[in-house]
Short mmCIF file of C-alpha atoms in Angstrom, two decimals:
data_model
loop_
_atom_site.label_atom_id
_atom_site.label_comp_id
_atom_site.label_asym_id
_atom_site.label_seq_id
_atom_site.Cartn_x
_atom_site.Cartn_y
_atom_site.Cartn_z
CA MET A 1 -2.28 16.45 0.10
CA PRO A 2 0.35 18.98 1.31
CA CYS A 3 -1.72 21.85 -0.11
CA LEU A 4 -4.75 20.66 1.84
CA PHE A 5 -2.58 20.53 4.95
CA ILE A 6 -1.44 24.14 4.41
CA VAL A 7 -5.01 25.36 3.92
CA LEU A 8 -6.06 23.48 7.05
CA ALA A 9 -3.17 25.09 8.97
CA ALA A 10 -4.21 28.55 7.83
CA PHE A 11 -7.72 28.20 9.24
CA PHE A 12 -7.31 25.64 12.04
CA PRO A 13 -3.74 25.70 13.43
CA ARG A 14 -4.69 23.85 16.61
CA VAL A 15 -6.10 20.95 14.58
CA VAL A 16 -2.87 20.77 12.57
CA LEU A 17 -0.74 20.87 15.71
CA PHE A 18 -2.79 18.06 17.21
CA LEU A 19 -2.58 15.97 14.03
CA LEU A 20 1.18 16.49 13.81
CA TRP A 21 1.59 15.52 17.44
CA LEU A 22 -0.61 12.47 16.94
CA PHE A 23 0.86 11.14 13.69
CA GLN A 24 4.39 12.63 13.66
CA PRO A 25 5.55 12.99 17.28
CA ALA A 26 9.18 13.22 16.13
CA PHE A 27 8.29 16.46 14.33
CA PHE A 28 8.37 18.34 17.65
CA SER A 29 11.22 16.40 19.27
CA PRO A 30 14.25 18.48 18.21
CA GLU A 31 12.90 21.91 19.02
CA PHE A 32 11.12 21.16 22.29
CA ASP A 33 13.49 18.39 23.46
CA GLY A 34 10.96 16.32 25.38
CA GLN A 35 9.38 19.25 27.17
CA PHE A 36 5.64 19.28 27.65
CA LEU A 37 4.83 22.73 29.02
CA TRP A 38 6.01 24.94 26.11
CA PRO A 39 4.20 23.06 23.35
CA LEU A 40 1.05 22.97 25.48
CA LEU A 41 1.20 26.71 26.14
CA GLY A 42 1.86 27.30 22.46
CA PHE A 43 -1.10 25.13 21.55
CA LEU A 44 -3.38 27.09 23.88
CA PHE A 45 -2.20 30.68 23.37
CA LEU A 46 -0.01 30.98 20.24
CA PRO A 47 -0.89 28.20 17.78
CA PHE A 48 0.40 29.92 14.61
CA THR A 49 3.67 30.80 16.31
CA THR A 50 4.16 27.26 17.62
CA LEU A 51 3.46 25.81 14.19
CA MET A 52 5.83 28.19 12.38
CA TYR A 53 8.54 27.68 14.99
CA ALA A 54 8.30 23.91 14.59
CA VAL A 55 8.34 24.11 10.79
CA PHE A 56 11.25 26.55 10.50
CA PHE A 57 13.34 25.03 13.29
CA ASP A 58 14.42 22.37 10.80
CA ALA A 59 17.83 23.20 9.33
CA ALA A 60 16.70 22.13 5.84
CA LEU A 61 14.52 25.26 5.65
CA GLY A 62 17.32 27.53 6.83
CA GLY A 63 16.61 27.34 10.52
CA LEU A 64 15.52 30.37 12.47
CA ALA A 65 17.68 32.74 10.45
CA GLY A 66 16.36 35.01 7.73
CA PRO A 67 13.01 33.74 6.41
CA GLY A 68 12.43 31.67 9.56
CA VAL A 69 12.56 34.73 11.78
CA ILE A 70 10.24 36.62 9.45
CA ALA A 71 7.76 33.71 9.43
CA VAL A 72 7.77 33.47 13.23
CA VAL A 73 7.28 37.26 13.61
CA VAL A 74 4.36 37.16 11.15
CA ALA A 75 2.89 34.23 13.08
CA VAL A 76 3.17 36.17 16.36
CA LEU A 77 1.35 39.09 14.74
CA LEU A 78 -1.37 36.73 13.48
CA ASP A 79 -1.79 35.25 16.94
CA LEU A 80 -1.97 38.65 18.58
CA GLY A 81 -4.43 39.92 15.96
#
């Protein structure tokens, strides 16, 4: 199931963001701290970046240092491409 989720995220990041928001609302709680505007703007304009930021914000994956920064930069490039 996680592999299917990753493939879905690669092709349809907005669908994955919506599903995460619908079924795991606590997934976005720490990084966006109850804000509504930034996740909405990320959903509309930078879906890969928003998804990578939410995934790598978790300290268990190292946070936004090292590989997290690289993943977010790659996601920004994907969104701009």
